PDB file of C-alpha atoms in Angstrom:
ATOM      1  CA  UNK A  25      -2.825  -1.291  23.401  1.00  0.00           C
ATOM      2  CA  UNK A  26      -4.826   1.860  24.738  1.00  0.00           C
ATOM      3  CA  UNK A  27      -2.330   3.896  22.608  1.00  0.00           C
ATOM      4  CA  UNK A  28      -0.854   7.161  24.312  1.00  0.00           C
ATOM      5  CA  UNK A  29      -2.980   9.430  25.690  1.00  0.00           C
ATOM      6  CA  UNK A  30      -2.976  13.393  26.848  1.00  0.00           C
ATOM      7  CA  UNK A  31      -5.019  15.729  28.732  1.00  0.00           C
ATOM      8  CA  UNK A  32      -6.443  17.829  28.029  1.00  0.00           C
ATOM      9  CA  UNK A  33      -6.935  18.076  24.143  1.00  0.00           C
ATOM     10  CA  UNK A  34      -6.806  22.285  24.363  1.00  0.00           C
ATOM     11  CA  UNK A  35      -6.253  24.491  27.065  1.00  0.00           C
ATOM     12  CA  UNK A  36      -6.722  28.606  26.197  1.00  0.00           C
ATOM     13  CA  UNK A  37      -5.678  30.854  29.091  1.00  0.00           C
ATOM     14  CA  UNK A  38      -4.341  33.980  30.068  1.00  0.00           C
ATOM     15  CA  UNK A  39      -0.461  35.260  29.361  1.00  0.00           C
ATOM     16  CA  UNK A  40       1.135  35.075  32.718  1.00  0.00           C
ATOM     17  CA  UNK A  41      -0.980  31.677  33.934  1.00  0.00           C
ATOM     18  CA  UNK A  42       0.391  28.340  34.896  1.00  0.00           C
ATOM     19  CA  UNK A  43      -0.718  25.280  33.258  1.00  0.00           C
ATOM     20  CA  UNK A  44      -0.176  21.433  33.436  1.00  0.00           C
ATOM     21  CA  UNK A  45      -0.792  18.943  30.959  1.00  0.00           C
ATOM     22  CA  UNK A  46      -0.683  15.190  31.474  1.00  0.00           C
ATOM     23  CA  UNK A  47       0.485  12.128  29.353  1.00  0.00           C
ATOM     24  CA  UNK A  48      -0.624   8.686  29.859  1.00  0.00           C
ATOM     25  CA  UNK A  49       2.019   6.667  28.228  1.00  0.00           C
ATOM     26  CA  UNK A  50       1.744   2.742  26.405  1.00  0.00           C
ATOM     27  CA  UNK A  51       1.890   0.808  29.815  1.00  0.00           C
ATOM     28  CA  UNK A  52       4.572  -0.986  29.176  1.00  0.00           C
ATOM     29  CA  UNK A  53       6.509   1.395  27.315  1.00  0.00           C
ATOM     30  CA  UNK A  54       9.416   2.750  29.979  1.00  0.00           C
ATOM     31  CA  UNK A  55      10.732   5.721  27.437  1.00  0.00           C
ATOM     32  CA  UNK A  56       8.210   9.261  27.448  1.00  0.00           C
ATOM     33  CA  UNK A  57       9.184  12.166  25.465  1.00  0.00           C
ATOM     34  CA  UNK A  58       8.096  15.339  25.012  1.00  0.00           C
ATOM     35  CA  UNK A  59       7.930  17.745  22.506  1.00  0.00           C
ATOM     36  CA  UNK A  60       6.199  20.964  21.145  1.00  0.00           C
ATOM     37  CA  UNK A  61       4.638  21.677  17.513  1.00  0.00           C
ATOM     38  CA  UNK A  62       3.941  25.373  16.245  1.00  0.00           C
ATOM     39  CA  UNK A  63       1.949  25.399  12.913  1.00  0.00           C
ATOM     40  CA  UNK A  64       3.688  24.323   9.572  1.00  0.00           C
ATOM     41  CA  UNK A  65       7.065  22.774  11.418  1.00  0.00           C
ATOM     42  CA  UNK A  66       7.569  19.297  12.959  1.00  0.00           C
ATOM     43  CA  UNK A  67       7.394  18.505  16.764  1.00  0.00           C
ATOM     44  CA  UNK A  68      10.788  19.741  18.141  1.00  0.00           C
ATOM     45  CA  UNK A  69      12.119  17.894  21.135  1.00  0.00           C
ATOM     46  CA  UNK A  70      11.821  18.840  24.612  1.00  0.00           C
ATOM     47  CA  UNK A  71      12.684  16.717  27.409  1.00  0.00           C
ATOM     48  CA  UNK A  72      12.959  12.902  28.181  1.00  0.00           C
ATOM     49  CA  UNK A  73      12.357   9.919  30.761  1.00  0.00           C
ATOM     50  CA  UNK A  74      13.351   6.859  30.993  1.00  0.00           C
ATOM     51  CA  UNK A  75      11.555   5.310  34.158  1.00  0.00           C
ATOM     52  CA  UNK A  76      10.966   8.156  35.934  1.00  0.00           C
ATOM     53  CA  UNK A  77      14.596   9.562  35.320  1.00  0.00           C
ATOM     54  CA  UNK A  78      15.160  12.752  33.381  1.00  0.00           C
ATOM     55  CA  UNK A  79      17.307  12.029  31.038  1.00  0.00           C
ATOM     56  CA  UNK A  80      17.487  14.646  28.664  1.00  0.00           C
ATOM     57  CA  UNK A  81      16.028  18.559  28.346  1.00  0.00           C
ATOM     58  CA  UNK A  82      16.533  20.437  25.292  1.00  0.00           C
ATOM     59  CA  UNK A  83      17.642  24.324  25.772  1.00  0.00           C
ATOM     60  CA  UNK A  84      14.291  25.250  24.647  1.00  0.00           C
ATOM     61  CA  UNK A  85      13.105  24.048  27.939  1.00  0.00           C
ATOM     62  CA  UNK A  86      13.365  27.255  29.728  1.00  0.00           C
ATOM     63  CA  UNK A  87      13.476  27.625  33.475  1.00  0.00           C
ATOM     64  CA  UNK A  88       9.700  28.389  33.098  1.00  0.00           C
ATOM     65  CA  UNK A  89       9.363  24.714  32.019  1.00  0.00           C
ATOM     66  CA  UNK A  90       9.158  21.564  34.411  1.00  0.00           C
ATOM     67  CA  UNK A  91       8.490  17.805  33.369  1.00  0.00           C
ATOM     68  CA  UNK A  92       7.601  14.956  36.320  1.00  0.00           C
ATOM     69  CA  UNK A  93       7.105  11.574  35.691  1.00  0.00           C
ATOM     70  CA  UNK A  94       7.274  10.483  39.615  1.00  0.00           C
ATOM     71  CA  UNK A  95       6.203   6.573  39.266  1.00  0.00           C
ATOM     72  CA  UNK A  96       7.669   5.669  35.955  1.00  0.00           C
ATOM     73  CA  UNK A  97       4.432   6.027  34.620  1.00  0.00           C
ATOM     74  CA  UNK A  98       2.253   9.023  33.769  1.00  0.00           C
ATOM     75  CA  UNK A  99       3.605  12.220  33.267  1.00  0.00           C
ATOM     76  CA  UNK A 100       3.005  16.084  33.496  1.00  0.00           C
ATOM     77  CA  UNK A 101       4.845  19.070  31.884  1.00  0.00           C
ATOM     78  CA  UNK A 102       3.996  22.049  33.526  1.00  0.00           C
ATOM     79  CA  UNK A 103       4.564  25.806  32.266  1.00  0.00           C
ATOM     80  CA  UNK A 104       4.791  28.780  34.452  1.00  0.00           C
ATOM     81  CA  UNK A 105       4.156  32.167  33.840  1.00  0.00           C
ATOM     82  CA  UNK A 106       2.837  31.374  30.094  1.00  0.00           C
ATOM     83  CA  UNK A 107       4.289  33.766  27.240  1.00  0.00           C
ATOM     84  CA  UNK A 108       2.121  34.254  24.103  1.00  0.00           C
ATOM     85  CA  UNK A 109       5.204  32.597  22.364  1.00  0.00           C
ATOM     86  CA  UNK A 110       4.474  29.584  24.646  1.00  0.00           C
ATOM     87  CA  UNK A 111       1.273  28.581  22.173  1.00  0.00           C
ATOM     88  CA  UNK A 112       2.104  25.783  20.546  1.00  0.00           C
ATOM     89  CA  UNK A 113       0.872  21.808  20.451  1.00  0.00           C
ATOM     90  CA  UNK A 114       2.792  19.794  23.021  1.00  0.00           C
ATOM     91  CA  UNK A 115       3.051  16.305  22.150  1.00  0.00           C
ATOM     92  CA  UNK A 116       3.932  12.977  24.168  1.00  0.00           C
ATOM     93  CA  UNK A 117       5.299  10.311  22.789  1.00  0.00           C
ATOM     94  CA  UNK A 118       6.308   6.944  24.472  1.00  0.00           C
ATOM     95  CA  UNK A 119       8.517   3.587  23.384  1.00  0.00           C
ATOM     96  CA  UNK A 120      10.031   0.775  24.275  1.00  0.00           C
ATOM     97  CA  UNK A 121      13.656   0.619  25.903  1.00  0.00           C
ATOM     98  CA  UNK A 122      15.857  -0.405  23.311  1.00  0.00           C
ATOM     99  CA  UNK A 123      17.663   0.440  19.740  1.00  0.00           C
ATOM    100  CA  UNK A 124      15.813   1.536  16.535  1.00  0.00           C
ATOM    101  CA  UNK A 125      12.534   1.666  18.862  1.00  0.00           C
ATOM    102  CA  UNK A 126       9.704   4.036  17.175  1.00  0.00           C
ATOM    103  CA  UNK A 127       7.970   6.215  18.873  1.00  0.00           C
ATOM    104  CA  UNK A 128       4.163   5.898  19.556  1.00  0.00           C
ATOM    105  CA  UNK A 129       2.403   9.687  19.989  1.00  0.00           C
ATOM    106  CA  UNK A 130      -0.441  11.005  21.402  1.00  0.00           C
ATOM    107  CA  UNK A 131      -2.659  13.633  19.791  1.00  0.00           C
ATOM    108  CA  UNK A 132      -1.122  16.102  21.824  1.00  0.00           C
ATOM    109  CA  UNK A 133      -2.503  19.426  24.131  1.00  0.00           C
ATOM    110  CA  UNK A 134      -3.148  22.329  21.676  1.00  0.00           C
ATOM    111  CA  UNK A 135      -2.076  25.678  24.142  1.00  0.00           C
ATOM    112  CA  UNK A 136      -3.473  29.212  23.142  1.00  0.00           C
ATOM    113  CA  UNK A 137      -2.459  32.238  25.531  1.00  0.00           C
ATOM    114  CA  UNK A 138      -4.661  34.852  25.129  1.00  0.00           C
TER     115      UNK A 138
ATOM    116  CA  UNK B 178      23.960  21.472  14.436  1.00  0.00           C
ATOM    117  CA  UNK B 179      22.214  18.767  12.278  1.00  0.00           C
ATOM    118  CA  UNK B 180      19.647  20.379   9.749  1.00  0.00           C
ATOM    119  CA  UNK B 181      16.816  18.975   8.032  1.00  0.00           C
ATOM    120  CA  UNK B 182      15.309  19.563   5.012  1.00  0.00           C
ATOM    121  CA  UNK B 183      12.302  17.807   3.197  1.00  0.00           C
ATOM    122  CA  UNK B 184      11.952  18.702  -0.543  1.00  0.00           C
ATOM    123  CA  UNK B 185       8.326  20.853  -0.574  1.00  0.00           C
ATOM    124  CA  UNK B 186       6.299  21.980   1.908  1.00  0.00           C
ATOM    125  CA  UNK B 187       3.565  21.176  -0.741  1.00  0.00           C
ATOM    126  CA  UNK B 188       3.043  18.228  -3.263  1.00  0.00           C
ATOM    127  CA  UNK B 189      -0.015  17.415  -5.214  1.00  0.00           C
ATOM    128  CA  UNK B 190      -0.607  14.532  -7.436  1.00  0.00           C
ATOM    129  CA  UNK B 191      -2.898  13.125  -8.837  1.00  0.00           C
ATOM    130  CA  UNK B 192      -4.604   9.692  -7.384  1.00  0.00           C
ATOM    131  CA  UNK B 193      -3.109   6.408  -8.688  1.00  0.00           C
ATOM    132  CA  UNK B 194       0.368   8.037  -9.465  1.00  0.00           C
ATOM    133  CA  UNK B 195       3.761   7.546  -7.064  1.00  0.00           C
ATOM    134  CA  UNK B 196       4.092  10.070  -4.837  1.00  0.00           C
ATOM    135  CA  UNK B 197       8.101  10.797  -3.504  1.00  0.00           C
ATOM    136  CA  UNK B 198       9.633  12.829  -0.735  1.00  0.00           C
ATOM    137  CA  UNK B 199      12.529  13.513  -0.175  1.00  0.00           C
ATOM    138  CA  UNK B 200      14.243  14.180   3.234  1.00  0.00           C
ATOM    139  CA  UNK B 201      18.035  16.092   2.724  1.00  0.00           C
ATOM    140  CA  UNK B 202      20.373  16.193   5.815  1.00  0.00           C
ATOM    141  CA  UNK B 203      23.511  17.586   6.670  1.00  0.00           C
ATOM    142  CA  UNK B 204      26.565  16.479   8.985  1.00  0.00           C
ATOM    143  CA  UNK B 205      26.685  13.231  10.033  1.00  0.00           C
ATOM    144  CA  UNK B 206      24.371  10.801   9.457  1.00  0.00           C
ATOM    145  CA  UNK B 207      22.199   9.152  11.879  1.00  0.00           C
ATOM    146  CA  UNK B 208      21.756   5.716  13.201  1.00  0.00           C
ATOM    147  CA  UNK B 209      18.731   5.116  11.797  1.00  0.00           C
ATOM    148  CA  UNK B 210      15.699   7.774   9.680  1.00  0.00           C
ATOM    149  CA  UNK B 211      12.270   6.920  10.416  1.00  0.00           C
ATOM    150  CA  UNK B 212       8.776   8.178   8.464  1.00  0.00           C
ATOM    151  CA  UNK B 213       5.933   9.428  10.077  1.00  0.00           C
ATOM    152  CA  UNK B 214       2.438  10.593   9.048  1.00  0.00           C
ATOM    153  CA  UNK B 215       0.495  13.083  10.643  1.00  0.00           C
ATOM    154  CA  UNK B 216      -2.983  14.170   9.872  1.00  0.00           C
ATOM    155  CA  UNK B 217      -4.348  17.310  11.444  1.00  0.00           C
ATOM    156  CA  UNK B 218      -4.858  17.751  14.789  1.00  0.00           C
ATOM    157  CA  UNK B 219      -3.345  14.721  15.279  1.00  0.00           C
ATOM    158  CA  UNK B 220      -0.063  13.317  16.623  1.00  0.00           C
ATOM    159  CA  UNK B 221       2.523  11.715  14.438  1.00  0.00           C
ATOM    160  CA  UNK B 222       2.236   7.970  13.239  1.00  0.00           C
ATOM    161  CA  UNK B 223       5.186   5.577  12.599  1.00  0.00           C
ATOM    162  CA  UNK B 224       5.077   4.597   9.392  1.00  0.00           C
ATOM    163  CA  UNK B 225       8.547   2.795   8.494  1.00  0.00           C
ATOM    164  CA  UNK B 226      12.552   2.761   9.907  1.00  0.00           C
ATOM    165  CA  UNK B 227      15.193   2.149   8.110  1.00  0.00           C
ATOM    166  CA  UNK B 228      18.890   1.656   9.494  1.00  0.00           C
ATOM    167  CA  UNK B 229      21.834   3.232   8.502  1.00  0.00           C
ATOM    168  CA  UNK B 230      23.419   0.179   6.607  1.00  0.00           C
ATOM    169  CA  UNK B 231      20.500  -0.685   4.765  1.00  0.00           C
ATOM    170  CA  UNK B 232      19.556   0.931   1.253  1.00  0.00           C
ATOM    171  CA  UNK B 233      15.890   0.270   1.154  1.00  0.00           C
ATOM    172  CA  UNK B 234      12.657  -0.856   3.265  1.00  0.00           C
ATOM    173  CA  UNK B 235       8.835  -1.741   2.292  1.00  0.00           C
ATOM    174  CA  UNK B 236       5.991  -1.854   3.387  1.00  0.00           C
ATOM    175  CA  UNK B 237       2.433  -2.638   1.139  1.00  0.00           C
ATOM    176  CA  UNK B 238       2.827   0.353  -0.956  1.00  0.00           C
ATOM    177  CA  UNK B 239       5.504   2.217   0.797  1.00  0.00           C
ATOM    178  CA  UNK B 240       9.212   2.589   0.040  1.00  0.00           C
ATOM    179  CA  UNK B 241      12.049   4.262   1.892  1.00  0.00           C
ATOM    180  CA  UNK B 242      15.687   4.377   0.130  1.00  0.00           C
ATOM    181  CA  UNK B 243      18.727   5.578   2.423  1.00  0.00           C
ATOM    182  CA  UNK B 244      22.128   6.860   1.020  1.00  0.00           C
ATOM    183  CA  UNK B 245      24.401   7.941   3.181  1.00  0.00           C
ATOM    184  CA  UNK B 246      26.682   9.288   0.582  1.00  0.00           C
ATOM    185  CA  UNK B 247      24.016  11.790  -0.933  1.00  0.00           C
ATOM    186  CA  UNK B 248      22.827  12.096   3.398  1.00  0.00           C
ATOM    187  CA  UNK B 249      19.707  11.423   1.551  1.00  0.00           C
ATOM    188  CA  UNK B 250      15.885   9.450   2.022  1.00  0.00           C
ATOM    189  CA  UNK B 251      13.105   9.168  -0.430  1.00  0.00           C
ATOM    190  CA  UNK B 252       9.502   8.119   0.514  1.00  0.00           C
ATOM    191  CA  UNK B 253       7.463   6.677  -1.999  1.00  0.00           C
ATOM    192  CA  UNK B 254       3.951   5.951  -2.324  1.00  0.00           C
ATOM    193  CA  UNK B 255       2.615   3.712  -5.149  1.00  0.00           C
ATOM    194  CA  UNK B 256      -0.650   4.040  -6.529  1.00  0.00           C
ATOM    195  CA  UNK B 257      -1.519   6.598  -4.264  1.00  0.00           C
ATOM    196  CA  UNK B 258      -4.709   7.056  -2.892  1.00  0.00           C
ATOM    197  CA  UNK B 259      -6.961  10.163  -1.868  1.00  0.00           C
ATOM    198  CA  UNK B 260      -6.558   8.576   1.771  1.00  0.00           C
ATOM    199  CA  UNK B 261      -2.804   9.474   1.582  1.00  0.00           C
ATOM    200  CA  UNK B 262      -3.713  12.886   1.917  1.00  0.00           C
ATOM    201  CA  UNK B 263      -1.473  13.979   4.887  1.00  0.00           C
ATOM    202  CA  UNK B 264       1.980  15.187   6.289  1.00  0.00           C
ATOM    203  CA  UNK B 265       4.637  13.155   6.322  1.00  0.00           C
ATOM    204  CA  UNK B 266       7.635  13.618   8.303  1.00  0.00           C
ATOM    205  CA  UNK B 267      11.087  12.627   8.210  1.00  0.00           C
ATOM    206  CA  UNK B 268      12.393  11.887  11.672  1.00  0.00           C
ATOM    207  CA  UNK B 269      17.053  11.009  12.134  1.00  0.00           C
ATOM    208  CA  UNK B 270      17.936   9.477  15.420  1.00  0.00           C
ATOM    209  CA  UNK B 271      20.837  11.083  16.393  1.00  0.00           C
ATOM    210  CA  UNK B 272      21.635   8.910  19.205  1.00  0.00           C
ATOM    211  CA  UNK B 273      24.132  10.333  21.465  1.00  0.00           C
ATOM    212  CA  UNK B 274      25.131   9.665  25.310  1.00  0.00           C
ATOM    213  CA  UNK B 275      22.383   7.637  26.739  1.00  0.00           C
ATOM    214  CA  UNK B 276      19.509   9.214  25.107  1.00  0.00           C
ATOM    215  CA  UNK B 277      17.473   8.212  22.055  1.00  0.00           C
ATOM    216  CA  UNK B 278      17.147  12.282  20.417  1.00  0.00           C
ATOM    217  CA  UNK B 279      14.880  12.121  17.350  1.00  0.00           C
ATOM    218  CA  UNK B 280      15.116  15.681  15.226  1.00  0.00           C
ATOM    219  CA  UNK B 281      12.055  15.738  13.255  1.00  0.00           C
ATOM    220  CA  UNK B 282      12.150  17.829   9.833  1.00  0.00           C
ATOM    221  CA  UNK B 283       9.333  20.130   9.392  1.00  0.00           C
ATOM    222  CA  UNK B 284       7.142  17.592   6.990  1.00  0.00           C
ATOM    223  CA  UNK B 285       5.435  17.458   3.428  1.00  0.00           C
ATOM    224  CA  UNK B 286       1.665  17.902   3.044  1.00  0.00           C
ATOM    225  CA  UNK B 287       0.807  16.018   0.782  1.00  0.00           C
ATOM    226  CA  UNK B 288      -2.289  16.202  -0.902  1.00  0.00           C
ATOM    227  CA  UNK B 289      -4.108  13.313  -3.965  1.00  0.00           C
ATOM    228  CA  UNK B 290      -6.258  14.533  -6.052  1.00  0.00           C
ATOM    229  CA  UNK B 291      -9.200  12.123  -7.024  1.00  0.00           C
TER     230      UNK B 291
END
């Protein structure tokens, strides 16, 4: 068990830049979840996959927001046109299919617009 | 819409003593609560579940209780440790249409004092 893993660990960029971040899920773990962080609150939820089916996006996914997992396996959450509100840690989280399943995180991608 | 709340944003004790959190929701209650801990810069970690018609769960020298009536969970740690030092996090699965939606409350850091 490699664990989950993201990349990169920190981006910093520019308000109004695009940026992707990619999750490496548990291999055989079909469920992938994302979700961002801002300091002092827990990780609020954001979209989900099972397979490589969208599932699920929370309405704090704006239009600016797009999630891809194309092969069921990896997966990338892009944002568009970052806002300095967009700063934030996103984290990816992946479990088995199934009931009463936990959820197995990565360390997440720690965002800072500039 | 389902609100969390976990008792402090702060506890400190001092080492050997039982640490408990509480986690406080409202509406209806979920199909199962799970604990997390997360130490800085890092993502969450499971830590226990515990299912809607059970009252309690253990683990070494964790404890989670679960009342439904009083929408209520309480973490313990016994003889707590410096090592404990960290936020914990309440998680509910709210479970609804095909989806598996954990809301995650906004954690308690919790810090042991040698």
């Amino acid at each position: 068990d490699t664990g989950v893993s993201q990349d990169p660990r920190h981006k910093i960029t520019k308000r109004g830049q695009n940026v992707t971040f990619r999750c490496d899920p548990i291999s055989e773990h079909n469920r992938l979840y994302w979700y961002r962080q801002t300091l002092g609150q827990g990780p609020e939820f954001l979209t989900y996959f099972q397979n490589e089916a969208q599932l699920e996006k929370s309405r704090l996914l704006s239009d600016r927001f797009s999630a891809e997992r194309p092969k069921g396996s990896f997966s990338t959450l892009e944002i568009q046109r970052t806002e300095q509100g967009d700063s934030a840690m996103y984290l990816c989280a992946s479990s088995p299919q199934g009931n009463n399943q936990p959820q197995h995180f990565g360390d997440g991608t720690r965002l800072s617009i500039l | 819409s389902q609100k969390i709340e976990q008792n402090s944003e702060a506890l400190n004790i001092q080492e050997g003593k039982t640490a408990t959190l509480t986690c406080n929701y409202t509406n209806y209650s979920p199909a199962y609560l799970q604990w997390y801990r997360q130490d800085p810069g890092r993502g969450p970690v499971f830590l226990l579940l515990i299912r809607e018609n059970e009252k309690e769960k253990r683990k070494e020298r964790l404890k989670v209780t679960f009342d439904t009536t009083l929408k209520q969970s309480l973490f313990h740690i016994t003889a707590s440790q410096p090592a404990d030092s960290a936020t914990y996090l309440c998680a509910l699965d709210m479970r609804y249409s095909s989806a598996s939606k954990i809301i995650f409350g906004s954690g308690t850091r919790l810090s042991i004092r040698p």
